[in-house]
Amino acid sequence: MNGSDFEARVSAVGERARAGGVDAVLATPGPDLRYLIGYDAVPLERLTCLVVRADDTPLLVVPRLEVLAAQASPAGALPIEILTWGEHDDPFALVSTLLAEARSVALDNHMWAEKVLRLRDAMPGTDLSLAGAIISSLRMRKDDDEIASLLDAGAAIDAVHAQVADMLQPGRTERQVGAQIADAILGTGHVRVDFVIVGSGPNGASPHHEVSDRVIETGDIVVVDIGGTMPDGYCSDCTRTYAVGSPPPDFVREYAVLQGAQAAAVSSVRAGVTCESIDAAARDVLTEAGLGDLFIHRTGHGIGLETHEDPYIVAGNDLVLAAGMAFSVEPGFYVEGRYGARIEDIVIATDDGVIVANNRSHDLVVVS
Ligand code: ZN
Ligand code: ZN
């Protein structure tokens, strides 16, 4: 990402705001701010706020004690005026002065409620709305640098999965394995561990189980779904399913169906098809084999600077995929009291197909 990329993003937000009758878009620390100007500010109580005006230059409001951090970020090299406020100033009054003529202002979707309400009090005559639609339509389509970042993140989490089979020894607890996986996530280039799911035996039937003190036993199926954040802010997310010892024969049959479902969904990805058609491609395979009722979640979610972002791969989402859209394809099946299974890769739609960011085998990994 270089300065001209950020400038283009900010001006695109201004254009979209103008087209939508919005006078300004405000973004506080979080993924939208980082996406727009490269400033990875820590969300704190003091107000830091990017002000993108539809008909004027953009401004960045920062607390005086954080101005050096703002200037040191990529934002410091952009043609964006930085306005500081001191410990005894009211930054919300400052923002309302900057937007004195504004009738309609859109706020980034992750802004803290505390700041939303103080902005509302400072601008009582202004209509406030969510900026999600304006910003996410940009964030959804990854440029070449972002695609490279997601491929790096995919390779890093693949390198963790390469170590997982050795960690899954009978007699160890999910928590012990999870701690070792967390170390490996950091050891493979991530700067943050976002989540570690080690769902052994019946715990695998809960898709968002994390870890517990359950001891892994011979005969267990183990769902391992892990992800972290890379230094440039882009996220990884990948699931593989492991068997400790010989898996039950009915599970082996079901898992083969799941492999087919995941492959069918990935091979249906390309620009021009709808999000819900990708969900259907996976779901139809499971349903035909009598497993549809066990696939209890959507097929996937967008990924980028957040692990879960637009677009969502779910029935009812008729959004048409465009080249550069990145998301997970992660069908699963879940049998309460026994086991679960899931296969998850991150993919990027292209004009004529798909790029897959995770490249470890989908075969059940049998730990002997
Ligand atoms: Zn996942
Ligand atoms: Zn996921």
Coordinates of C-alpha atoms and ligand atoms in Angstrom, one line a residue:
M1 CA 0.0 0.0 0.0
N2 CA 1.5 3.4 -0.9
G3 CA 0.4 6.9 -0.5
S4 CA -1.5 7.1 -3.8
D5 CA -3.5 4.1 -2.8
F6 CA -4.7 5.8 0.4
E7 CA -5.4 9.1 -1.4
A8 CA -7.5 7.2 -4.0
R9 CA -9.4 5.5 -1.2
V10 CA -10.2 8.7 0.6
S11 CA -11.3 10.5 -2.5
A12 CA -13.5 7.5 -3.5
V13 CA -15.2 7.8 -0.1
G14 CA -15.7 11.5 -0.7
E15 CA -17.2 10.8 -4.2
R16 CA -19.5 8.0 -2.9
A17 CA -20.7 10.3 -0.1
R18 CA -21.5 13.1 -2.5
A19 CA -23.3 10.7 -4.8
G20 CA -25.4 9.4 -1.8
G21 CA -26.2 12.9 -0.5
V22 CA -23.9 12.5 2.5
D23 CA -21.9 15.7 3.4
A24 CA -19.1 13.9 5.4
V25 CA -17.9 10.5 6.5
L26 CA -16.3 10.1 9.9
A27 CA -13.9 7.3 10.8
T28 CA -12.4 6.6 14.3
P29 CA -9.6 4.1 15.0
G30 CA -10.4 0.7 13.6
P31 CA -10.2 -1.2 10.3
D32 CA -11.9 1.5 8.3
L33 CA -9.4 4.2 9.4
R34 CA -6.5 1.9 8.8
Y35 CA -7.9 1.0 5.3
L36 CA -8.4 4.7 4.3
I37 CA -5.2 6.3 5.6
G38 CA -2.9 3.6 6.9
Y39 CA -3.1 4.9 10.5
D40 CA -3.4 1.9 12.9
A41 CA -4.4 4.0 15.9
V42 CA -5.3 2.3 19.1
P43 CA -9.0 2.9 20.0
L44 CA -9.0 4.9 23.2
E45 CA -11.3 7.3 25.0
R46 CA -9.7 10.4 23.4
L47 CA -11.2 11.3 20.0
T48 CA -9.2 10.5 16.9
C49 CA -11.4 11.1 13.8
L50 CA -10.8 11.2 10.1
V51 CA -13.3 13.7 8.6
V52 CA -13.8 13.1 4.8
R53 CA -15.9 15.9 3.5
A54 CA -17.9 15.5 0.2
D55 CA -17.0 19.0 -1.0
D56 CA -13.8 19.9 0.8
T57 CA -10.4 18.5 1.7
P58 CA -10.1 15.7 4.3
L59 CA -9.0 16.4 7.8
L60 CA -7.6 14.3 10.7
V61 CA -8.5 15.3 14.2
V62 CA -6.1 13.8 16.8
P63 CA -5.3 14.4 20.5
R64 CA -2.2 16.6 20.8
L65 CA -0.3 13.8 22.6
E66 CA -0.8 11.4 19.7
V67 CA 0.1 13.8 16.9
L68 CA 3.6 12.3 16.5
A69 CA 2.2 8.8 16.2
A70 CA -0.3 10.1 13.5
Q71 CA 2.5 11.8 11.6
A72 CA 4.7 8.7 11.8
S73 CA 2.0 6.6 10.2
P74 CA 1.4 6.6 6.4
A75 CA -1.3 9.2 7.1
G76 CA 1.5 11.7 7.9
A77 CA 2.6 11.6 4.3
L78 CA -0.8 12.2 2.8
P79 CA -2.2 15.6 1.9
I80 CA -4.5 15.6 4.9
E81 CA -4.4 18.4 7.4
I82 CA -3.9 17.2 11.0
L83 CA -5.8 19.2 13.6
T84 CA -4.9 18.7 17.2
W85 CA -6.8 19.2 20.4
G86 CA -5.5 19.7 23.9
E87 CA -6.5 18.0 27.1
H88 CA -8.9 20.9 28.0
D89 CA -10.5 21.2 24.6
D90 CA -13.8 19.6 23.4
P91 CA -13.0 17.6 20.3
F92 CA -16.6 16.9 19.5
A93 CA -17.3 20.7 19.4
L94 CA -14.3 20.9 17.1
V95 CA -15.7 18.3 14.7
S96 CA -19.1 20.0 14.7
T97 CA -17.4 23.3 13.8
L98 CA -15.7 21.6 10.9
L99 CA -19.1 20.3 9.8
A100 CA -21.2 23.4 10.5
E101 CA -22.9 23.2 7.1
A102 CA -23.4 19.5 7.1
R103 CA -26.9 18.1 7.1
S104 CA -26.0 14.4 6.7
V105 CA -23.0 12.7 8.2
A106 CA -22.1 9.0 8.1
L107 CA -20.2 7.3 10.8
D108 CA -17.9 4.2 10.5
N109 CA -19.8 1.1 11.7
H110 CA -17.4 0.3 14.5
M111 CA -17.4 3.7 16.2
W112 CA -17.9 3.4 19.9
A113 CA -21.4 4.2 21.1
E114 CA -19.9 6.8 23.5
K115 CA -18.5 8.8 20.6
V116 CA -21.6 8.4 18.5
L117 CA -23.8 9.8 21.2
R118 CA -21.4 12.7 21.9
L119 CA -21.3 13.6 18.2
R120 CA -25.1 13.5 18.2
D121 CA -25.2 15.9 21.1
A122 CA -22.6 18.2 19.4
M123 CA -24.5 18.2 16.1
P124 CA -28.2 18.1 17.1
G125 CA -29.5 19.2 13.7
T126 CA -27.4 16.8 11.6
D127 CA -28.7 13.4 10.4
L128 CA -26.3 10.7 11.4
S129 CA -26.2 7.4 9.5
L130 CA -23.8 4.4 9.1
A131 CA -21.0 4.7 6.6
G132 CA -20.8 0.9 6.2
A133 CA -22.2 0.8 2.7
I134 CA -19.9 3.6 1.5
I135 CA -16.7 2.1 2.9
S136 CA -17.4 -1.6 2.6
S137 CA -18.1 -1.5 -1.1
L138 CA -14.5 -0.3 -1.5
R139 CA -13.0 -2.6 1.1
M140 CA -14.6 -5.7 -0.4
R141 CA -12.6 -5.5 -3.6
K142 CA -9.0 -6.2 -2.8
D143 CA -6.3 -4.6 -4.9
D144 CA -3.1 -6.5 -5.9
D145 CA -1.2 -5.5 -2.8
E146 CA -4.1 -6.7 -0.6
I147 CA -4.3 -10.0 -2.4
A148 CA -0.6 -10.5 -1.9
S149 CA -1.1 -9.8 1.8
L150 CA -3.9 -12.4 2.1
L151 CA -1.7 -14.9 0.3
D152 CA 1.1 -14.2 2.8
A153 CA -1.4 -14.6 5.7
G154 CA -2.6 -17.9 4.1
A155 CA 0.9 -19.3 3.8
A156 CA 1.6 -18.4 7.4
I157 CA -1.5 -20.2 8.8
D158 CA -0.8 -23.1 6.5
A159 CA 2.6 -23.4 8.2
V160 CA 0.9 -23.6 11.6
H161 CA -1.4 -26.4 10.4
A162 CA 1.7 -28.2 9.2
Q163 CA 2.7 -28.5 12.8
V164 CA -0.7 -29.4 14.3
A165 CA -0.7 -33.2 13.8
D166 CA 2.4 -33.5 16.0
M167 CA 0.7 -31.5 18.7
L168 CA -2.5 -33.6 18.8
Q169 CA -1.3 -36.4 21.1
P170 CA -3.8 -38.4 23.2
G171 CA -3.6 -37.4 26.8
R172 CA -3.1 -33.7 26.1
T173 CA -5.9 -31.2 26.7
E174 CA -7.4 -28.9 24.1
R175 CA -6.0 -26.0 26.1
Q176 CA -2.4 -27.3 26.0
V177 CA -2.6 -27.8 22.3
G178 CA -4.3 -24.4 21.9
A179 CA -1.4 -22.7 23.7
Q180 CA 1.1 -24.4 21.5
I181 CA -0.8 -23.4 18.4
A182 CA -1.0 -19.8 19.6
D183 CA 2.8 -19.8 19.9
A184 CA 3.1 -21.2 16.4
I185 CA 0.7 -18.5 15.0
L186 CA 3.1 -15.9 16.3
G187 CA 6.1 -17.9 15.2
T188 CA 5.0 -18.0 11.6
G189 CA 4.9 -14.2 11.1
H190 CA 1.6 -13.1 12.6
V191 CA 1.7 -10.3 15.2
R192 CA -1.6 -11.2 16.9
V193 CA -3.4 -14.5 17.6
D194 CA -7.1 -13.8 16.8
F195 CA -8.6 -17.2 17.7
V196 CA -7.7 -20.8 18.3
I197 CA -10.5 -23.4 18.1
V198 CA -9.5 -27.0 19.1
G199 CA -12.8 -28.9 19.1
S200 CA -12.1 -32.5 20.1
G201 CA -14.8 -35.2 20.1
P202 CA -18.2 -33.8 21.1
N203 CA -16.7 -30.3 21.4
G204 CA -16.2 -30.3 17.6
A205 CA -20.0 -30.2 17.2
S206 CA -20.0 -26.6 18.5
P207 CA -18.6 -24.6 15.5
H208 CA -17.4 -21.7 17.7
H209 CA -16.0 -23.8 20.6
E210 CA -12.6 -22.4 21.6
V211 CA -10.6 -24.6 23.9
S212 CA -11.4 -26.5 27.1
D213 CA -9.7 -28.8 29.6
R214 CA -11.1 -31.8 27.8
V215 CA -8.4 -34.5 27.3
I216 CA -7.9 -35.6 23.7
E217 CA -8.5 -39.3 23.4
T218 CA -7.7 -42.0 20.8
G219 CA -10.7 -42.1 18.5
D220 CA -11.5 -38.4 18.6
I221 CA -12.2 -36.2 15.6
V222 CA -10.6 -32.8 16.2
V223 CA -11.7 -29.6 14.4
V224 CA -8.8 -27.0 14.4
D225 CA -9.8 -23.6 13.2
I226 CA -7.2 -20.9 13.7
G227 CA -6.3 -17.4 12.6
G228 CA -4.2 -14.3 13.3
T229 CA -3.3 -10.9 12.0
M230 CA -0.1 -10.2 10.0
P231 CA 2.0 -7.0 10.5
D232 CA 0.3 -5.2 7.7
G233 CA -3.1 -5.8 9.3
Y234 CA -4.4 -8.6 7.0
C235 CA -5.9 -11.7 8.7
S236 CA -5.7 -15.4 8.2
D237 CA -8.4 -18.0 8.9
C238 CA -8.1 -21.7 8.1
T239 CA -9.7 -24.9 9.3
R240 CA -8.6 -28.5 9.0
T241 CA -10.1 -31.6 10.6
Y242 CA -7.9 -34.2 12.2
A243 CA -8.6 -37.8 13.5
V244 CA -6.6 -39.2 16.5
G245 CA -6.4 -42.9 15.7
S246 CA -8.9 -44.6 13.4
P247 CA -12.0 -42.5 12.7
P248 CA -15.5 -44.1 12.8
P249 CA -16.6 -45.5 9.4
D250 CA -19.7 -43.3 9.3
F251 CA -17.5 -40.3 9.8
V252 CA -15.2 -41.3 7.0
R253 CA -18.2 -41.5 4.6
E254 CA -19.6 -38.1 5.8
Y255 CA -16.2 -36.4 5.6
A256 CA -15.8 -37.5 1.9
V257 CA -19.1 -35.7 1.2
L258 CA -17.8 -32.6 3.0
Q259 CA -14.7 -32.6 0.8
G260 CA -16.9 -32.7 -2.3
A261 CA -19.1 -29.9 -1.0
Q262 CA -16.1 -27.6 -0.2
A263 CA -14.5 -28.3 -3.6
A264 CA -17.8 -27.7 -5.4
A265 CA -18.2 -24.3 -3.7
V266 CA -14.6 -23.3 -4.4
S267 CA -14.8 -24.3 -8.1
S268 CA -18.0 -22.2 -8.5
V269 CA -16.3 -19.0 -7.4
R270 CA -15.7 -16.4 -10.1
A271 CA -16.7 -12.8 -10.8
G272 CA -20.3 -12.5 -11.9
V273 CA -21.9 -15.1 -9.7
T274 CA -23.9 -14.3 -6.5
C275 CA -22.7 -14.9 -3.0
E276 CA -25.7 -17.1 -2.3
S277 CA -24.9 -19.4 -5.3
I278 CA -21.6 -20.3 -3.6
D279 CA -23.5 -21.2 -0.4
A280 CA -25.9 -23.3 -2.5
A281 CA -23.0 -25.1 -4.3
A282 CA -21.7 -26.4 -0.9
R283 CA -25.1 -26.9 0.7
D284 CA -26.6 -28.9 -2.2
V285 CA -23.9 -31.5 -2.0
L286 CA -24.4 -32.0 1.7
T287 CA -28.2 -32.0 1.3
E288 CA -28.1 -34.7 -1.5
A289 CA -26.1 -36.9 0.9
G290 CA -28.6 -36.4 3.7
L291 CA -26.3 -34.1 5.7
G292 CA -27.9 -30.8 4.9
D293 CA -29.5 -30.5 8.4
L294 CA -26.1 -30.9 10.0
F295 CA -24.6 -27.9 8.1
I296 CA -25.8 -25.3 10.6
H297 CA -24.0 -22.2 9.4
R298 CA -23.4 -20.0 6.4
T299 CA -20.7 -21.1 3.9
G300 CA -18.4 -18.2 4.5
H301 CA -17.5 -14.6 5.3
G302 CA -15.4 -11.9 3.8
I303 CA -11.9 -11.3 5.1
G304 CA -9.2 -8.6 4.9
L305 CA -8.3 -6.1 7.7
E306 CA -11.0 -8.0 9.7
T307 CA -11.5 -11.7 10.0
H308 CA -15.3 -11.3 9.4
E309 CA -16.3 -8.6 7.0
D310 CA -18.4 -8.2 3.8
P311 CA -19.2 -10.1 1.7
Y312 CA -21.1 -12.9 3.5
I313 CA -21.6 -16.2 1.6
V314 CA -25.1 -17.0 2.7
A315 CA -28.5 -17.7 1.3
G316 CA -30.4 -14.5 0.6
N317 CA -27.2 -12.5 -0.3
D318 CA -27.7 -11.8 -4.0
L319 CA -24.6 -9.6 -4.1
V320 CA -22.7 -10.4 -7.3
L321 CA -19.0 -11.2 -6.8
A322 CA -16.5 -8.9 -8.4
A323 CA -12.8 -9.6 -9.1
G324 CA -10.8 -9.1 -5.9
M325 CA -13.5 -10.1 -3.4
A326 CA -12.0 -12.3 -0.7
F327 CA -13.8 -14.7 1.6
S328 CA -13.8 -18.0 3.3
V329 CA -15.4 -21.2 2.0
E330 CA -16.0 -23.3 5.1
P331 CA -18.8 -25.9 5.0
G332 CA -19.0 -28.3 7.9
F333 CA -21.3 -30.8 9.6
Y334 CA -22.0 -31.2 13.3
V335 CA -23.3 -34.2 15.1
E336 CA -24.2 -33.3 18.7
G337 CA -22.6 -35.6 21.3
R338 CA -20.2 -37.1 18.8
Y339 CA -18.1 -34.9 16.6
G340 CA -17.9 -32.1 14.0
A341 CA -16.0 -31.5 10.8
R342 CA -15.1 -28.4 8.8
I343 CA -12.8 -27.5 5.9
E344 CA -12.0 -23.9 5.4
D345 CA -9.9 -22.0 2.9
I346 CA -9.7 -18.3 2.0
V347 CA -10.4 -17.6 -1.7
I348 CA -10.2 -14.6 -3.9
A349 CA -12.6 -14.2 -6.9
T350 CA -11.0 -13.3 -10.2
D351 CA -12.6 -12.6 -13.6
D352 CA -12.3 -16.2 -14.8
G353 CA -12.0 -18.2 -11.6
V354 CA -10.5 -18.2 -8.1
I355 CA -7.2 -17.9 -6.2
V356 CA -7.0 -20.1 -3.2
A357 CA -4.9 -18.7 -0.3
N358 CA -4.7 -22.0 1.7
N359 CA -3.0 -24.9 0.1
R360 CA -2.7 -27.8 2.6
S361 CA -4.5 -31.0 1.7
H362 CA -8.2 -31.4 2.5
D363 CA -7.8 -35.0 3.3
L364 CA -8.6 -36.0 6.9
V365 CA -5.3 -35.9 8.8
V366 CA -5.0 -39.1 10.7
V367 CA -2.7 -38.8 13.7
S368 CA -1.4 -42.2 14.7
Ligands
ZN1 ZN -12.2 -20.2 10.6
ZN2 ZN -13.8 -18.4 8.9

